[in-house]
Amino acid sequence: MPRGASVIRYQGKRGAVWRIKYRDAAGRQVQETLGPEPPWTEHKAQRELGKRLAAVDQGFRKPDHVTFADFADRFVHDYLPGRKLKPSTIENYRYMLDGHLLPFFGHHDLTELEAQPELIDAYVAVKARSGLSAKTIQNQLLLLNVMLRRANVWRLIRANPVSSIDRPSLQQPEMSVLTETEIARLANAYDELIAEASGAERGWWSLAKAIVLTALGTAMRRGELIGLRWSAVNLLEAKIEVRETFVRGRFATPKSRASRRVVELGPRTLAVLEEQWQRTSYRSDDDLVFGHPTKGTPLETGTLAKRYLKPALARAGIEKPFRPFHDLRHTSLTHAAAAGNPQIYVQARAGHSQGSITERYMHAAQVLFPGAAERSEIRMFGSPEANTRETEGRSDHELS
């Protein structure tokens, strides 16, 4: 064993702990506390020391004392700009850092996080008790994982402690899907609200109906609808090219390569867009399809949902929980699956990068549309009544 390298059993007030001592590639003395006895033993400590000495042979140097806050500043200014990330992604990272990760981990050294992964478990517990969803906590852990993986590459830590943390289990929320009857009631509710409105309000109700029906007919995301320009709509060929989205107050490219897609328009959705073309005063290629009726500017979706989407749901007697834009998309994709379309078609229409995401809609279609199996058999084998008539016809012919 190299000179200066040793395994130490230290007996403290709270019990025995095992430590290792060695010199790094620069000759600096390093002492690490591995943990209490048990589970640590002399044999396990010797094996851990062997790993450290092997790392020293490869040039390992004792990391400098760098706080998470200092490293986060370097990460934001020296790493993120070269990743070509969307501005909305950078904003999300900064929000998670400033609002959550830095207040909890900022004063800790990176080596402290590496040596005490229980700090990350404690973070998860604190955030769960504060009411954050498992999905939100997972997103924060994903960012922390990216950061500490980069810290490992920069040789600030030897290993990424997030890799050994159990993530909060995710439970997919139940999708709220409108039935055929509810869709018809919603369309009728908009017709009534349009007829009752006057002046500028009538334009707003007409615009809201057009957005809702287009969302149902295309399964486009909220930002894709709000950012849709006439240059991306081909009324002659009945298709939309999804190539832009409006997120966090700015226009951007869609979230992934799969999201950049061409959506085929059915005849009813095509008619809705043709009516919108006739109705709007903004028809140039760069104008928004669903812009502000008098300004042509992007819509504020929260206000739109509160004033013109939720009241229509109430008028239609739809009382179940329903998120105006998310569940319109869910409804569209579930009906696309229930209609018998193959999964690859539903996936392409949705702009999903992974088929596993689309499987939710294939499963929901089976659950929410129990008559689909019977309709499939009728398509393949004909209706029982028709088969009975055909059999009776043959019998009459044989008798004659």
XYZ file of C-alpha atoms in Angstrom:
400
model
C 0.000 0.000 0.000
C 1.407 3.454 -0.899
C 2.988 5.486 1.855
C 0.447 7.634 3.690
C -2.531 5.469 2.712
C -4.423 3.854 5.575
C -7.789 2.720 6.896
C -8.847 4.208 10.240
C -11.530 3.087 12.665
C -12.589 6.071 14.770
C -14.576 5.536 17.925
C -16.811 8.523 18.546
C -19.510 9.325 21.102
C -22.217 8.019 18.767
C -20.355 4.866 17.772
C -17.561 3.781 15.476
C -17.002 5.217 11.995
C -14.555 4.179 9.280
C -12.259 6.602 7.489
C -9.635 6.368 4.782
C -6.525 8.480 4.261
C -4.361 8.795 1.144
C -2.551 11.319 -1.067
C -3.956 12.531 -4.389
C -2.039 12.872 -7.664
C -0.789 16.307 -6.556
C 0.545 14.909 -3.281
C -2.136 16.546 -1.117
C -3.394 14.652 1.914
C -7.007 13.475 1.620
C -9.094 12.093 4.472
C -12.629 10.847 3.946
C -15.243 9.596 6.366
C -16.971 6.612 4.790
C -19.681 6.025 7.366
C -20.679 4.295 10.594
C -20.124 0.734 11.639
C -22.214 -1.077 10.535
C -22.642 -1.206 7.546
C -18.991 -0.216 7.065
C -16.334 -2.763 8.033
C -12.555 -2.844 7.739
C -12.821 -5.056 4.644
C -15.243 -2.670 2.891
C -13.089 0.318 3.863
C -9.980 -1.379 2.379
C -11.864 -1.975 -0.889
C -12.978 1.667 -0.984
C -9.409 2.818 -0.381
C -8.299 0.632 -3.293
C -10.772 2.429 -5.565
C -9.415 5.801 -4.469
C -5.817 4.766 -5.118
C -6.767 3.525 -8.579
C -8.328 6.923 -9.268
C -5.125 8.616 -8.068
C -3.145 6.545 -10.571
C -5.417 8.024 -13.255
C -4.689 11.572 -12.116
C -7.364 12.198 -9.485
C -6.855 15.377 -7.472
C -8.706 16.405 -4.353
C -11.574 18.665 -5.410
C -11.462 22.261 -4.272
C -14.101 23.457 -1.838
C -16.822 24.782 -4.138
C -20.274 25.589 -2.848
C -23.332 24.569 -4.824
C -24.198 28.263 -5.211
C -20.802 29.077 -6.769
C -20.987 26.060 -9.029
C -24.558 26.961 -10.101
C -23.292 30.374 -11.207
C -20.593 28.723 -13.322
C -23.099 26.223 -14.697
C -25.462 28.992 -15.838
C -22.780 31.223 -17.384
C -20.176 28.725 -18.662
C -22.227 25.673 -19.613
C -25.809 26.537 -20.552
C -25.062 29.149 -23.272
C -23.320 26.535 -25.416
C -26.164 24.012 -25.245
C -28.428 25.841 -27.738
C -31.395 25.478 -25.409
C -34.687 27.234 -25.982
C -35.174 30.466 -24.002
C -38.168 28.894 -22.261
C -35.959 26.012 -21.091
C -33.374 28.449 -19.693
C -36.165 30.293 -17.886
C -37.416 27.027 -16.374
C -33.892 26.179 -15.195
C -33.457 29.581 -13.582
C -36.861 29.311 -11.898
C -36.019 25.913 -10.416
C -32.584 27.090 -9.314
C -33.629 30.381 -7.734
C -36.894 29.149 -6.263
C -35.942 25.691 -5.049
C -32.448 24.227 -5.472
C -30.316 27.191 -4.379
C -32.255 27.977 -1.180
C -31.789 24.359 -0.061
C -28.341 23.354 -1.392
C -26.655 26.713 -1.999
C -24.484 26.810 1.162
C -23.368 23.163 0.904
C -20.052 22.184 -0.705
C -20.344 19.928 -3.739
C -18.207 17.344 -1.959
C -20.681 17.452 0.917
C -23.532 16.535 -1.452
C -21.402 13.738 -2.858
C -20.576 12.350 0.584
C -24.094 12.768 1.982
C -26.697 11.784 -0.637
C -29.213 11.752 2.204
C -29.302 15.544 1.772
C -30.991 14.983 -1.583
C -33.465 12.564 -0.007
C -34.210 15.242 2.579
C -34.809 17.747 -0.230
C -37.337 15.418 -1.863
C -39.132 14.972 1.468
C -39.278 18.724 2.132
C -40.677 19.466 -1.322
C -43.243 16.688 -1.055
C -44.444 18.012 2.305
C -44.725 21.505 0.815
C -47.306 20.187 -1.643
C -45.253 20.008 -4.846
C -46.337 17.269 -7.234
C -44.136 14.252 -7.924
C -43.725 15.472 -11.512
C -42.466 18.883 -10.351
C -39.993 17.302 -7.915
C -38.786 14.942 -10.639
C -38.136 17.890 -12.941
C -36.041 19.542 -10.239
C -34.069 16.328 -9.681
C -33.466 16.062 -13.427
C -31.888 19.525 -13.411
C -29.827 18.668 -10.311
C -28.699 15.486 -12.054
C -27.543 17.427 -15.136
C -25.671 19.886 -12.934
C -23.866 17.319 -10.792
C -23.034 15.222 -13.838
C -21.304 18.305 -15.226
C -19.554 18.829 -11.876
C -18.227 15.289 -12.218
C -16.952 16.037 -15.741
C -15.236 19.163 -14.406
C -13.608 16.957 -11.708
C -15.257 18.872 -8.887
C -16.729 15.622 -7.533
C -15.903 11.966 -8.188
C -19.452 10.670 -8.546
C -22.950 12.026 -9.097
C -25.046 11.324 -5.966
C -28.363 11.898 -7.777
C -27.870 8.652 -9.723
C -28.502 6.629 -6.556
C -31.581 8.558 -5.390
C -35.044 7.001 -5.630
C -37.244 9.368 -7.601
C -40.822 10.125 -6.503
C -43.218 7.719 -8.184
C -45.350 9.356 -10.839
C -49.041 8.713 -11.164
C -50.436 9.791 -14.499
C -53.471 12.011 -13.895
C -56.740 10.734 -15.251
C -57.515 12.244 -18.627
C -60.791 14.086 -18.941
C -62.209 13.271 -22.365
C -65.381 14.648 -23.914
C -67.766 12.126 -25.407
C -69.398 12.608 -28.795
C -72.563 13.860 -27.062
C -70.626 16.338 -24.921
C -68.768 17.670 -27.960
C -72.089 18.283 -29.725
C -73.475 20.035 -26.620
C -70.366 22.217 -26.395
C -70.664 23.277 -30.038
C -74.357 24.098 -29.514
C -73.484 26.089 -26.373
C -71.101 28.242 -28.398
C -73.784 28.830 -31.023
C -76.167 30.010 -28.287
C -73.537 32.280 -26.695
C -72.660 33.783 -30.073
C -76.333 34.453 -30.811
C -76.836 36.100 -27.402
C -73.711 38.305 -27.642
C -73.501 41.646 -29.366
C -70.766 43.890 -30.673
C -67.204 42.952 -29.839
C -68.306 40.110 -27.561
C -69.769 38.226 -30.502
C -66.345 38.280 -32.168
C -64.706 36.883 -29.054
C -67.224 34.031 -28.736
C -66.792 33.189 -32.431
C -63.015 33.180 -31.999
C -63.254 30.931 -28.932
C -65.463 28.452 -30.766
C -63.028 28.371 -33.696
C -60.088 27.648 -31.374
C -61.967 24.905 -29.507
C -63.111 23.142 -32.679
C -59.659 23.439 -34.243
C -58.091 22.000 -31.075
C -60.508 19.069 -31.244
C -59.912 18.603 -34.961
C -56.110 18.770 -34.880
C -54.946 17.864 -31.328
C -52.568 20.837 -31.485
C -51.039 22.106 -28.273
C -52.044 25.430 -26.732
C -48.856 27.228 -27.788
C -49.091 25.763 -31.288
C -52.635 27.102 -31.693
C -51.820 30.559 -30.317
C -48.649 30.777 -32.455
C -50.273 29.497 -35.666
C -49.831 31.832 -38.660
C -51.716 31.776 -41.934
C -48.478 30.925 -43.758
C -48.591 27.510 -42.054
C -52.200 26.823 -43.095
C -52.906 25.384 -46.535
C -56.661 25.557 -47.055
C -56.453 24.155 -50.605
C -54.608 21.005 -49.537
C -56.370 20.846 -46.131
C -53.292 20.702 -43.934
C -51.402 22.642 -41.276
C -47.636 22.679 -40.940
C -46.795 22.955 -37.239
C -43.513 24.854 -37.152
C -43.927 27.552 -34.500
C -45.268 27.882 -30.988
C -45.940 30.764 -28.605
C -44.631 30.092 -25.089
C -43.957 32.450 -22.192
C -44.631 35.537 -24.257
C -42.355 34.724 -27.190
C -42.423 32.761 -30.428
C -40.224 29.686 -30.648
C -39.800 26.468 -32.588
C -41.784 23.447 -31.343
C -40.509 21.539 -28.332
C -38.978 18.629 -30.292
C -38.284 17.402 -33.808
C -41.388 15.195 -33.646
C -43.466 18.259 -32.757
C -42.591 19.823 -36.123
C -45.190 18.011 -38.168
C -47.903 18.276 -40.799
C -51.484 17.847 -39.556
C -54.158 16.725 -41.977
C -57.468 18.596 -41.717
C -60.817 16.880 -41.844
C -63.664 18.605 -43.733
C -65.321 20.048 -40.607
C -62.087 21.507 -39.207
C -61.248 22.850 -42.665
C -64.642 24.606 -42.735
C -63.923 26.167 -39.317
C -60.621 27.611 -40.586
C -62.229 28.848 -43.794
C -64.843 30.688 -41.710
C -62.083 32.143 -39.533
C -60.311 33.362 -42.694
C -63.467 35.105 -43.849
C -64.151 36.599 -40.421
C -60.733 37.982 -39.446
C -59.204 41.249 -40.571
C -55.694 39.757 -40.337
C -55.011 37.530 -43.332
C -51.391 38.083 -44.369
C -48.945 35.200 -44.149
C -47.370 36.562 -40.968
C -50.705 37.246 -39.243
C -51.935 34.933 -36.513
C -54.867 32.672 -37.296
C -56.258 33.111 -33.791
C -54.963 36.545 -32.882
C -56.726 39.268 -30.920
C -59.885 40.187 -32.908
C -59.044 43.900 -33.123
C -55.260 43.934 -32.661
C -54.045 40.711 -34.233
C -51.682 40.166 -31.302
C -51.165 36.843 -29.464
C -53.962 35.871 -27.098
C -53.626 35.638 -23.323
C -54.697 32.026 -22.848
C -55.570 32.317 -19.163
C -58.035 35.101 -19.822
C -59.414 33.307 -22.871
C -60.048 30.133 -20.866
C -61.635 31.996 -17.964
C -63.969 34.188 -20.017
C -64.787 32.185 -23.131
C -63.965 28.493 -22.622
C -65.092 27.594 -19.112
C -68.447 29.426 -19.408
C -69.167 27.458 -22.589
C -68.435 24.197 -20.763
C -70.843 25.270 -18.029
C -73.520 26.199 -20.595
C -73.090 22.733 -22.142
C -73.661 21.119 -18.744
C -70.148 19.628 -18.621
C -69.366 19.603 -14.909
C -66.467 17.144 -14.722
C -62.955 18.533 -14.173
C -61.732 19.777 -17.534
C -58.593 21.732 -18.403
C -59.625 23.734 -21.471
C -56.548 23.271 -23.648
C -54.906 20.126 -22.265
C -58.079 18.077 -22.237
C -59.206 19.294 -25.654
C -55.977 17.752 -26.954
C -56.582 14.590 -24.901
C -60.094 14.359 -26.289
C -58.892 14.700 -29.880
C -56.188 12.047 -29.557
C -58.410 9.591 -27.675
C -61.108 9.819 -30.346
C -58.456 9.421 -33.042
C -57.424 6.151 -31.374
C -61.029 5.040 -30.809
C -61.781 5.552 -34.489
C -59.434 2.649 -35.220
C -56.448 4.638 -36.422
C -53.088 2.875 -35.903
C -50.870 4.029 -33.068
C -48.209 5.370 -35.430
C -50.809 7.728 -36.937
C -51.943 8.961 -33.516
C -48.309 9.441 -32.469
C -47.470 11.454 -35.580
C -50.619 13.567 -35.228
C -49.802 14.303 -31.602
C -46.160 15.124 -32.308
C -44.954 12.625 -29.708
C -41.290 11.680 -29.853
C -41.944 8.358 -28.079
C -44.632 5.772 -28.685
C -44.941 5.104 -24.945
C -46.596 8.511 -24.526
C -49.149 7.706 -27.215
C -50.049 4.403 -25.557
C -52.034 6.359 -22.956
C -54.515 7.344 -25.630
C -54.718 3.869 -27.131
C -55.528 2.511 -23.666
C -58.004 5.299 -22.900
C -59.803 4.613 -26.175
C -60.384 1.011 -25.121
C -61.654 2.050 -21.699
C -63.776 5.034 -22.692
C -65.270 3.543 -25.843
C -66.392 0.017 -24.926
C -68.484 -0.278 -28.080
C -65.422 -0.070 -30.300
C -64.958 -3.859 -30.370
C -68.528 -4.410 -31.566
C -68.165 -1.736 -34.240
C -64.934 -3.382 -35.398
C -66.694 -6.740 -35.779
C -69.539 -5.145 -37.729
C -66.987 -3.603 -40.074
C -65.254 -6.954 -40.584
C -68.175 -9.406 -40.484
C -71.250 -7.256 -41.028
C -74.114 -6.641 -38.604
C -75.950 -9.624 -37.047
C -79.207 -8.419 -38.619
C -77.678 -8.357 -42.086
C -76.201 -11.817 -41.616
C -79.601 -13.134 -40.465
C -81.342 -11.688 -43.505
C -78.692 -13.174 -45.782
C -79.093 -16.621 -44.180
C -82.875 -16.461 -44.439
C -82.576 -15.434 -48.081
C -80.441 -18.444 -48.883
C -82.896 -20.775 -47.092
C -85.838 -19.385 -49.083
C -83.891 -19.871 -52.277
C -83.035 -23.465 -51.382
C -86.719 -24.227 -50.599
C -87.816 -22.842 -53.895
